[in-house]
Short mmCIF file of C-alpha atoms in Angstrom, two decimals:
data_model
loop_
_atom_site.label_atom_id
_atom_site.label_comp_id
_atom_site.label_asym_id
_atom_site.label_seq_id
_atom_site.Cartn_x
_atom_site.Cartn_y
_atom_site.Cartn_z
CA MET U 1 39.95 31.39 -9.62
CA ALA U 2 37.35 33.96 -8.64
CA ASP U 3 35.65 33.67 -5.25
CA GLU U 4 32.34 32.86 -6.94
CA GLN U 5 33.88 29.83 -8.65
CA VAL U 6 35.46 28.64 -5.40
CA ARG U 7 32.06 28.73 -3.69
CA TRP U 8 30.19 26.97 -6.50
CA ILE U 9 32.64 24.43 -7.97
CA ARG U 10 34.38 21.60 -6.08
CA ARG U 11 37.15 19.43 -7.49
CA TYR U 12 37.57 16.46 -5.14
CA ARG U 13 40.19 14.98 -7.44
CA ALA U 14 41.62 17.58 -9.80
CA ALA U 15 42.51 16.08 -13.17
CA PRO U 16 43.94 18.83 -15.37
CA GLU U 17 45.02 16.32 -18.02
CA ALA U 18 41.59 14.64 -18.25
CA ALA U 19 40.04 14.47 -21.68
CA VAL U 20 36.54 15.31 -20.39
CA GLN U 21 35.00 17.45 -17.66
CA LEU U 22 31.84 16.18 -15.98
CA VAL U 23 29.62 18.74 -14.25
CA CYS U 24 27.67 17.02 -11.44
CA LEU U 25 24.51 18.54 -9.98
CA PRO U 26 23.15 17.35 -6.62
CA HIS U 27 19.65 16.25 -5.63
CA ALA U 28 17.21 18.24 -3.48
CA GLY U 29 18.83 18.86 -0.11
CA GLY U 30 22.07 17.43 -1.46
CA SER U 31 25.55 18.86 -1.68
CA ALA U 32 28.63 18.66 -3.86
CA SER U 33 30.30 16.11 -1.59
CA TYR U 34 27.78 13.49 -2.72
CA TYR U 35 29.88 13.24 -5.88
CA ARG U 36 33.23 12.61 -4.20
CA PRO U 37 33.00 8.86 -5.06
CA MET U 38 32.28 9.81 -8.67
CA ALA U 39 35.41 11.95 -8.80
CA MET U 40 37.51 9.08 -7.43
CA ALA U 41 35.97 6.46 -9.72
CA LEU U 42 36.51 8.46 -12.91
CA PHE U 43 40.00 9.85 -12.17
CA PRO U 44 42.20 10.45 -14.13
CA ALA U 45 40.26 10.22 -17.42
CA VAL U 46 37.39 12.49 -16.37
CA GLU U 47 37.55 15.56 -14.15
CA VAL U 48 34.45 15.92 -11.96
CA LEU U 49 33.25 19.45 -11.24
CA ALA U 50 30.71 19.10 -8.44
CA VAL U 51 28.36 22.04 -7.96
CA GLN U 52 27.73 23.34 -4.44
CA TYR U 53 24.41 25.19 -4.17
CA PRO U 54 24.07 28.05 -1.65
CA GLY U 55 22.57 27.23 1.74
CA ARG U 56 24.34 23.94 2.55
CA GLN U 57 27.54 22.66 4.14
CA ASP U 58 30.16 25.43 3.99
CA ARG U 59 27.64 27.71 2.23
CA VAL U 60 25.01 27.24 4.94
CA ASN U 61 25.04 30.95 5.84
CA GLU U 62 24.31 32.05 2.28
CA PRO U 63 20.68 32.63 1.29
CA TYR U 64 18.86 29.87 -0.58
CA ILE U 65 17.93 30.40 -4.18
CA GLY U 66 14.16 30.14 -4.23
CA ASP U 67 13.52 30.13 -7.96
CA PHE U 68 14.49 27.32 -10.32
CA ALA U 69 15.18 29.66 -13.26
CA GLU U 70 17.54 31.72 -11.08
CA LEU U 71 19.34 28.59 -9.88
CA THR U 72 19.77 27.55 -13.52
CA GLU U 73 21.25 30.88 -14.54
CA ARG U 74 23.56 31.15 -11.56
CA THR U 75 24.75 27.57 -12.00
CA LEU U 76 25.45 28.26 -15.66
CA ALA U 77 27.35 31.45 -14.75
CA ALA U 78 29.50 29.49 -12.29
CA VAL U 79 30.13 26.55 -14.61
CA ARG U 80 30.82 28.40 -17.85
CA PRO U 81 34.27 29.83 -16.90
CA GLU U 82 35.41 26.38 -15.75
CA LEU U 83 34.84 24.67 -19.10
CA GLU U 84 38.23 24.07 -20.68
CA ARG U 85 37.62 20.72 -22.41
CA PRO U 86 34.68 18.76 -23.81
CA VAL U 87 31.97 18.64 -21.14
CA ALA U 88 29.19 16.28 -20.08
CA LEU U 89 26.56 16.84 -17.39
CA PHE U 90 25.31 14.49 -14.67
CA GLY U 91 22.38 15.28 -12.41
CA HIS U 92 20.57 13.18 -9.83
CA SER U 93 16.87 13.70 -9.02
CA MET U 94 16.36 17.50 -8.91
CA GLY U 95 19.84 17.75 -10.38
CA ALA U 96 18.70 15.90 -13.51
CA LEU U 97 16.22 18.68 -14.33
CA LEU U 98 18.84 21.31 -13.58
CA ALA U 99 21.35 19.52 -15.81
CA PHE U 100 18.77 19.49 -18.60
CA GLU U 101 18.18 23.23 -18.32
CA VAL U 102 21.90 24.02 -18.14
CA ALA U 103 22.50 21.80 -21.19
CA LYS U 104 19.87 23.71 -23.17
CA ARG U 105 21.52 27.00 -22.36
CA LEU U 106 25.00 25.76 -23.19
CA GLU U 107 23.74 24.55 -26.56
CA ALA U 108 22.16 27.95 -27.19
CA GLU U 109 25.64 29.44 -26.67
CA GLY U 110 27.20 27.00 -29.12
CA ILE U 111 28.59 24.57 -26.55
CA GLU U 112 27.11 21.10 -27.14
CA PRO U 113 27.66 18.72 -24.22
CA LEU U 114 28.98 15.28 -25.04
CA ALA U 115 26.08 13.80 -23.07
CA LEU U 116 23.44 14.54 -20.46
CA PHE U 117 23.21 11.85 -17.76
CA ALA U 118 19.79 12.05 -16.07
CA SER U 119 19.86 9.94 -12.91
CA GLY U 120 16.90 9.15 -10.65
CA GLY U 121 14.77 11.98 -11.97
CA ARG U 122 11.46 12.38 -13.71
CA PRO U 123 11.80 14.16 -17.05
CA PRO U 124 10.45 17.66 -17.73
CA GLY U 125 6.69 17.81 -17.92
CA ARG U 126 6.07 14.94 -15.49
CA PRO U 127 4.85 15.98 -12.03
CA VAL U 128 7.28 15.82 -9.13
CA ARG U 129 6.51 15.68 -5.42
CA HIS U 130 6.71 19.06 -3.66
CA ALA U 131 6.88 18.22 0.04
CA HIS U 132 7.91 21.64 1.38
CA THR U 133 4.75 21.88 3.52
CA ALA U 134 5.46 18.58 5.32
CA THR U 135 6.43 18.63 8.98
CA ASP U 136 10.03 18.00 9.99
CA GLU U 137 9.13 14.50 11.14
CA GLU U 138 7.38 13.75 7.85
CA LEU U 139 10.44 14.90 5.91
CA ILE U 140 12.71 12.80 8.10
CA SER U 141 10.49 9.76 7.52
CA GLU U 142 10.55 10.31 3.77
CA ILE U 143 14.32 10.70 3.68
CA ALA U 144 14.77 7.59 5.80
CA ALA U 145 12.53 5.58 3.46
CA LEU U 146 14.65 6.64 0.46
CA ALA U 147 17.76 5.29 2.22
CA GLY U 148 20.00 8.01 0.87
CA THR U 149 21.09 9.65 4.12
CA ASP U 150 23.17 8.31 6.98
CA LYS U 151 20.81 7.36 9.84
CA ARG U 152 23.16 9.05 12.31
CA LEU U 153 22.44 12.37 10.62
CA LEU U 154 18.70 11.78 10.69
CA ASP U 155 18.81 10.96 14.40
CA SER U 156 20.89 14.01 15.33
CA GLU U 157 18.92 17.14 16.21
CA ASP U 158 22.00 19.29 15.54
CA MET U 159 22.41 17.86 12.03
CA ARG U 160 18.71 18.15 11.24
CA VAL U 161 18.95 21.89 11.84
CA LEU U 162 21.64 22.04 9.15
CA PHE U 163 20.17 19.91 6.36
CA LEU U 164 16.38 20.16 6.70
CA PRO U 165 16.17 23.84 5.65
CA ALA U 166 18.08 23.06 2.44
CA LEU U 167 15.81 20.12 1.66
CA ARG U 168 12.64 22.08 2.35
CA GLY U 169 13.93 25.04 0.38
CA ASP U 170 14.74 22.85 -2.63
CA TYR U 171 11.31 21.19 -2.52
CA ARG U 172 9.72 24.64 -2.43
CA MET U 173 11.88 25.82 -5.31
CA MET U 174 10.92 22.81 -7.42
CA GLY U 175 7.41 24.21 -7.46
CA THR U 176 8.73 27.14 -9.53
CA TYR U 177 10.10 24.91 -12.32
CA ARG U 178 8.43 25.54 -15.67
CA PHE U 179 9.17 23.36 -18.68
CA ASP U 180 9.23 25.53 -21.80
CA GLY U 181 9.38 22.82 -24.45
CA PRO U 182 12.72 22.78 -26.33
CA ARG U 183 14.71 19.56 -26.38
CA VAL U 184 18.46 19.14 -26.21
CA ALA U 185 20.51 17.97 -29.19
CA CYS U 186 23.10 16.08 -27.16
CA PRO U 187 22.69 12.39 -26.30
CA VAL U 188 20.69 11.69 -23.15
CA VAL U 189 21.45 8.72 -20.93
CA ALA U 190 18.85 7.97 -18.24
CA LEU U 191 19.84 5.96 -15.17
CA THR U 192 17.51 4.72 -12.45
CA GLY U 193 17.02 2.15 -9.73
CA ASP U 194 14.62 -0.72 -10.29
CA ASN U 195 13.03 -0.15 -6.87
CA ASP U 196 12.76 3.64 -6.90
CA ASP U 197 9.53 4.77 -5.22
CA LEU U 198 9.77 8.25 -6.75
CA VAL U 199 10.86 7.52 -10.31
CA SER U 200 9.56 4.54 -12.25
CA VAL U 201 11.44 2.89 -15.10
CA ASP U 202 8.72 4.31 -17.35
CA ASP U 203 9.51 7.79 -16.03
CA ALA U 204 13.19 7.29 -16.78
CA ALA U 205 12.43 5.99 -20.29
CA ALA U 206 10.41 9.13 -21.01
CA TRP U 207 13.65 11.14 -21.13
CA ALA U 208 13.89 9.82 -24.70
CA GLY U 209 11.38 12.47 -25.74
CA HIS U 210 13.64 15.30 -24.61
CA THR U 211 16.54 14.88 -27.00
CA THR U 212 16.92 14.95 -30.77
CA GLY U 213 20.04 12.85 -30.32
CA ARG U 214 20.75 9.34 -29.10
CA PHE U 215 19.00 7.96 -26.03
CA ASP U 216 20.01 5.12 -23.71
CA LEU U 217 18.44 3.75 -20.54
CA HIS U 218 20.28 1.89 -17.78
CA VAL U 219 18.42 0.31 -14.86
CA PHE U 220 20.39 -0.59 -11.74
CA SER U 221 19.46 -2.62 -8.71
CA GLY U 222 18.36 -0.30 -5.91
CA GLY U 223 16.06 2.51 -4.89
CA HIS U 224 16.11 6.26 -5.39
CA PHE U 225 19.68 6.47 -4.14
CA TYR U 226 20.89 3.39 -6.01
CA LEU U 227 24.13 5.30 -6.66
CA ALA U 228 25.43 4.59 -3.17
CA ASP U 229 26.01 0.94 -4.12
CA GLN U 230 26.58 1.40 -7.84
CA TRP U 231 29.35 3.96 -8.32
CA ALA U 232 31.53 1.49 -10.21
CA GLY U 233 28.71 0.44 -12.53
CA VAL U 234 27.67 4.03 -13.13
CA GLY U 235 31.28 4.89 -13.93
CA GLU U 236 31.32 2.13 -16.55
CA VAL U 237 28.14 3.52 -18.14
CA LEU U 238 29.65 7.00 -18.24
CA THR U 239 32.95 5.97 -19.78
CA LYS U 240 31.24 3.76 -22.36
CA SER U 241 28.77 6.51 -23.26
CA LEU U 242 31.56 9.06 -23.65
CA GLY U 243 33.28 6.64 -26.02
CA ALA U 244 36.31 7.92 -27.88
CA HIS U 245 36.65 10.90 -25.52
CA VAL U 246 37.69 8.65 -22.61
CA PRO U 247 40.68 6.26 -22.81
CA THR U 248 39.82 2.57 -22.66
CA GLY U 249 40.21 0.89 -19.29
CA THR U 250 39.43 3.94 -17.11
CA GLY U 251 36.61 4.44 -14.65
#
């Protein structure tokens, strides 16, 4: 595997015999390791390929990508050589928009994803919050309110130095996102928490307008990071949505 693929793609539970590959795209400030529970929950029927963006964790010394279109193209370039079986995409928050854009480009190349799972994200065309001008303390307060980050990390000055630049950089980059109109042909499955302060159920339902295929909506108990307590339930939604491609009784 080329060095570029090693840097971008993480397999926390390799599953070479899996019927489906699932490309997972992290939220703003997030990293590939967020999807480790997903990899464990779906093994061995689905192989999770978690994307690691530059500028975080073991890529912290690499420059951030400051343009959403560039992140899309570089993610696609990293993912494309890894696709050996039918593929689906899963993105949370910012990752949902990125998954949508990657799906469009795969379809343009003749690769139609089995499904696009848009989790905790507003659909294209709906405004998103760009908090890159907030102070460090304001960002910390916002993250704490979303309950998606270990409080020990938020309280540690050393850890703040590592993750706040990535979060701020991603928020800044989100301001460069431009929705150009085309829909995807693959099925779209929207997932959200019923107490999400950033994404309403109405926002999640609006993903229906961005596919010419089937649409489903699943609402879980929880906030923006409902996934932390719902990995098993999310796994059930994924395996059911992927249908005949995933053996019964997995996930």
